[in-house]
CSV table of C-alpha atoms in Angstrom, one decimal:
chain,number,residue,atom,x,y,z
A,1,MET,CA,0.0,0.0,0.0
A,2,ARG,CA,1.3,3.4,-1.0
A,3,SER,CA,2.3,5.8,1.8
A,4,LEU,CA,1.7,9.6,1.5
A,5,LYS,CA,3.3,10.5,4.7
A,6,ASN,CA,4.6,14.0,5.6
A,7,LEU,CA,3.4,15.7,2.5
A,8,ASP,CA,4.8,19.2,2.4
A,9,ILE,CA,1.9,21.3,0.9
A,10,GLU,CA,3.8,24.6,0.6
A,11,LYS,CA,6.9,23.1,-1.0
A,12,SER,CA,4.8,21.0,-3.3
A,13,ILE,CA,2.9,24.1,-4.5
A,14,GLU,CA,6.2,26.0,-4.9
A,15,THR,CA,8.1,23.3,-6.8
A,16,ARG,CA,5.0,22.0,-8.6
A,17,LYS,CA,6.0,18.5,-7.6
A,18,LEU,CA,4.8,16.3,-4.7
A,19,ILE,CA,7.3,16.6,-1.8
A,20,LEU,CA,6.7,13.7,0.6
A,21,GLU,CA,8.5,11.1,2.6
A,22,GLU,CA,8.9,7.8,0.8
A,23,ASN,CA,9.7,4.5,2.4
A,24,TRP,CA,11.7,1.6,0.9
A,25,TYR,CA,8.6,-0.1,-0.5
A,26,ASP,CA,7.6,3.0,-2.5
A,27,LYS,CA,11.2,3.3,-4.0
A,28,PHE,CA,11.2,-0.4,-4.8
A,29,ASP,CA,7.8,-0.1,-6.4
A,30,THR,CA,8.9,2.8,-8.6
A,31,PHE,CA,12.0,0.8,-9.7
A,32,THR,CA,9.8,-2.2,-10.5
A,33,ASN,CA,7.5,-0.1,-12.6
A,34,TYR,CA,10.5,1.3,-14.6
A,35,LEU,CA,11.8,-2.2,-15.1
A,36,MET,CA,8.4,-3.5,-16.2
A,37,PHE,CA,8.1,-0.8,-18.9
A,38,LEU,CA,11.7,-1.1,-20.0
A,39,SER,CA,11.3,-4.9,-20.4
A,40,LEU,CA,8.3,-4.2,-22.7
A,41,MET,CA,10.3,-1.7,-24.8
A,42,LEU,CA,13.7,-3.4,-25.2
A,43,PRO,CA,12.6,-6.5,-27.1
A,44,THR,CA,10.6,-4.2,-29.5
A,45,PHE,CA,13.8,-2.2,-30.3
A,46,TRP,CA,15.6,-5.5,-31.2
A,47,GLY,CA,12.5,-6.6,-33.2
A,48,LEU,CA,12.4,-3.4,-35.2
A,49,GLY,CA,16.0,-3.8,-36.2
A,50,ASP,CA,15.4,-7.4,-37.6
A,51,ILE,CA,12.5,-6.4,-39.9
A,52,LYS,CA,13.3,-6.9,-43.6
A,53,GLN,CA,11.6,-4.9,-46.3
A,54,SER,CA,8.7,-6.9,-47.7
A,55,ALA,CA,5.0,-6.7,-48.6
A,56,ASN,CA,4.2,-7.4,-44.9
A,57,SER,CA,6.8,-5.1,-43.3
A,58,ASP,CA,4.1,-2.5,-42.5
A,59,ILE,CA,2.2,-5.0,-40.4
A,60,GLU,CA,5.4,-6.0,-38.7
A,61,TYR,CA,6.3,-2.4,-37.9
A,62,LEU,CA,2.8,-1.9,-36.4
A,63,PHE,CA,3.2,-5.1,-34.4
A,64,TYR,CA,6.4,-3.8,-32.8
A,65,LEU,CA,5.4,-0.1,-32.5
A,66,CYS,CA,2.3,-0.7,-30.4
A,67,PRO,CA,4.0,-2.2,-27.4
A,68,LEU,CA,6.9,0.2,-27.8
A,69,SER,CA,4.5,3.2,-27.7
A,70,PHE,CA,2.7,1.7,-24.7
A,71,GLY,CA,5.9,1.1,-22.9
A,72,LEU,CA,7.2,4.6,-23.6
A,73,TYR,CA,3.9,6.2,-22.5
A,74,GLY,CA,3.7,4.1,-19.3
A,75,PHE,CA,7.4,5.0,-18.4
A,76,TYR,CA,6.6,8.7,-19.0
A,77,CYS,CA,3.5,8.5,-16.8
A,78,LYS,CA,5.4,6.9,-14.0
A,79,PHE,CA,8.3,9.3,-14.3
A,80,THR,CA,6.0,12.4,-14.2
A,81,GLU,CA,3.2,11.1,-11.8
A,82,LYS,CA,4.5,13.4,-8.9
A,83,ASN,CA,4.6,16.4,-11.2
A,84,LEU,CA,1.6,18.7,-10.6
A,85,LYS,CA,-0.3,19.9,-13.6
A,86,GLU,CA,-1.8,23.4,-13.6
A,87,ILE,CA,-5.2,24.7,-14.6
A,88,LYS,CA,-5.7,28.4,-14.4
A,89,PHE,CA,-9.1,30.0,-13.7
A,90,THR,CA,-10.6,33.5,-13.4
A,91,ILE,CA,-13.2,32.8,-10.6
A,92,HIS,CA,-12.5,33.3,-6.9
A,93,LYS,CA,-10.4,30.6,-5.2
A,94,GLU,CA,-13.2,29.7,-2.7
A,95,GLU,CA,-15.6,29.3,-5.6
A,96,ALA,CA,-13.1,26.9,-7.4
A,97,LYS,CA,-12.8,24.9,-4.1
A,98,ARG,CA,-16.6,24.7,-3.8
A,99,ARG,CA,-17.0,23.5,-7.4
A,100,ILE,CA,-14.3,20.8,-7.0
A,101,LEU,CA,-16.0,19.6,-3.8
A,102,GLU,CA,-19.4,19.5,-5.6
A,103,TYR,CA,-17.7,17.6,-8.5
A,104,GLY,CA,-16.4,15.0,-5.9
A,105,LYS,CA,-19.8,14.6,-4.3
A,106,LYS,CA,-21.6,14.3,-7.7
A,107,TYR,CA,-19.3,11.5,-8.9
A,108,ASN,CA,-19.2,9.7,-5.5
A,109,TYR,CA,-15.6,10.3,-4.6
A,110,ARG,CA,-14.5,9.8,-1.0
A,111,ILE,CA,-13.4,13.3,-0.1
A,112,SER,CA,-10.6,13.6,2.5
A,113,LYS,CA,-7.7,15.8,3.7
A,114,ILE,CA,-9.7,19.0,3.3
A,115,SER,CA,-7.5,21.9,4.3
A,116,LYS,CA,-6.9,25.5,3.2
A,117,ASP,CA,-5.0,24.5,0.1
A,118,LEU,CA,-5.5,20.8,-0.5
A,119,ILE,CA,-8.3,18.3,-1.3
A,120,PHE,CA,-8.1,14.6,-1.9
A,121,LEU,CA,-10.7,13.0,-4.2
A,122,ASN,CA,-10.5,9.2,-3.7
A,123,GLU,CA,-12.0,6.7,-6.1
A,124,PRO,CA,-11.9,2.9,-5.5
A,125,THR,CA,-9.7,0.9,-7.9
A,126,ASP,CA,-10.6,-2.6,-6.8
A,127,THR,CA,-13.8,-3.6,-8.6
A,128,LEU,CA,-13.9,-7.0,-6.7
A,129,GLY,CA,-13.6,-5.4,-3.3
A,130,LEU,CA,-10.4,-7.2,-2.4
A,131,GLY,CA,-8.9,-4.2,-0.6
A,132,ASN,CA,-9.2,-0.6,0.2
A,133,HIS,CA,-7.1,0.6,-2.8
A,134,GLU,CA,-7.9,3.9,-4.5
A,135,THR,CA,-6.9,6.3,-7.1
A,136,THR,CA,-6.3,9.6,-5.4
A,137,THR,CA,-6.7,13.0,-7.2
A,138,MET,CA,-4.7,15.5,-5.2
A,139,VAL,CA,-5.9,19.1,-5.8
A,140,PHE,CA,-3.7,22.0,-4.5
A,141,PHE,CA,-5.2,25.5,-4.6
A,142,LYS,CA,-3.2,28.6,-5.6
A,143,ASP,CA,-4.8,32.1,-6.0
A,144,GLN,CA,-5.8,31.8,-9.6
A,145,SER,CA,-5.1,28.1,-10.4
A,146,ILE,CA,-5.2,24.6,-9.2
A,147,LEU,CA,-2.3,22.1,-9.3
A,148,TYR,CA,-3.3,18.4,-9.4
A,149,THR,CA,-2.0,14.9,-9.9
A,150,LEU,CA,-3.4,11.4,-9.7
A,151,ILE,CA,-1.7,8.7,-7.7
A,152,LYS,CA,-2.9,5.1,-7.9
A,153,ASP,CA,-2.7,2.7,-4.9
A,154,ALA,CA,-2.9,-1.0,-5.5
A,155,SER,CA,-2.3,-4.2,-3.5
A,156,ARG,CA,1.0,-5.2,-5.3
A,157,LEU,CA,2.2,-2.8,-7.9
A,158,ASN,CA,1.3,0.9,-8.0
A,159,VAL,CA,1.2,1.4,-11.8
A,160,PRO,CA,0.8,4.9,-13.1
A,161,VAL,CA,-2.6,6.4,-14.1
A,162,LEU,CA,-2.7,6.2,-17.9
A,163,ILE,CA,-6.0,7.5,-19.1
A,164,SER,CA,-8.1,9.0,-16.3
A,165,GLN,CA,-5.6,11.9,-15.8
A,166,HIS,CA,-6.8,13.2,-19.2
A,167,ILE,CA,-10.4,12.8,-18.4
A,168,ILE,CA,-10.1,14.6,-15.1
A,169,ARG,CA,-8.1,17.4,-16.8
A,170,ASN,CA,-11.0,18.0,-19.2
A,171,ASP,CA,-13.5,17.8,-16.4
A,172,PHE,CA,-11.6,20.3,-14.3
A,173,LYS,CA,-11.1,22.7,-17.2
A,174,LYS,CA,-14.8,22.7,-18.0
A,175,LEU,CA,-15.7,23.1,-14.4
A,176,LEU,CA,-13.4,26.0,-13.7
A,177,SER,CA,-14.0,27.9,-16.9
A,178,LEU,CA,-17.8,28.2,-16.4
A,179,LYS,CA,-18.7,31.7,-15.2
A,180,LYS,CA,-21.8,30.5,-13.3
A,181,ILE,CA,-23.1,27.0,-12.7
A,182,GLU,CA,-26.8,26.8,-13.1
A,183,ASN,CA,-28.8,24.1,-11.3
A,184,LYS,CA,-31.4,23.0,-13.7
A,185,THR,CA,-33.8,20.2,-12.8
A,186,LYS,CA,-33.9,17.3,-15.2
A,187,ARG,CA,-37.1,17.2,-17.3
A,188,GLY,CA,-38.9,14.3,-18.7
A,189,TYR,CA,-39.6,13.7,-22.4
A,190,PHE,CA,-43.2,15.1,-22.4
A,191,SER,CA,-42.3,18.3,-20.4
A,192,LEU,CA,-39.5,19.0,-22.9
A,193,PHE,CA,-42.0,18.5,-25.8
A,194,PHE,CA,-44.7,20.8,-24.4
A,195,PHE,CA,-42.6,23.4,-22.5
A,196,LYS,CA,-39.6,25.3,-23.9
A,197,ASP,CA,-37.0,27.3,-22.0
């Protein structure tokens, strides 16, 4: 299980990188992830060098480039998972915090670690319920922007978050760019047909 002990909020915001105390298991886990992605990439490099030009060489290139691309992307995600990505906004900081909290409640995140400049949005990663492992979206608040990252916790290997970081970035951008959020009640089919806005 991943440890997020002694997180220095101020230094993390200053450096735009998570500053926290790591134990030996976290370091070993990071090394194992790098080794896993490298072991996926290295054979594909050798395979690409052995391809001879023929009618089927395009398929062979595709066969080798897919795992190579995945390995490079996974390695990059693990290498940059502690880097904080920034989204700027023009609304008030407290309004941004309120919107993020509402977003967390709407999508059933377990919200924790609420402080002046930090919110954790926790989402379960174990679909079978074998443990209390989660993907944590850490949101730091500055005056006119948020800094965030996603950290995945698993029972054996803490692999990096590959896709949901892009989804959450789009959600946060939309959420923080709206001037005013209107609470409209959802209408049924017949009321939409007979009554117009």
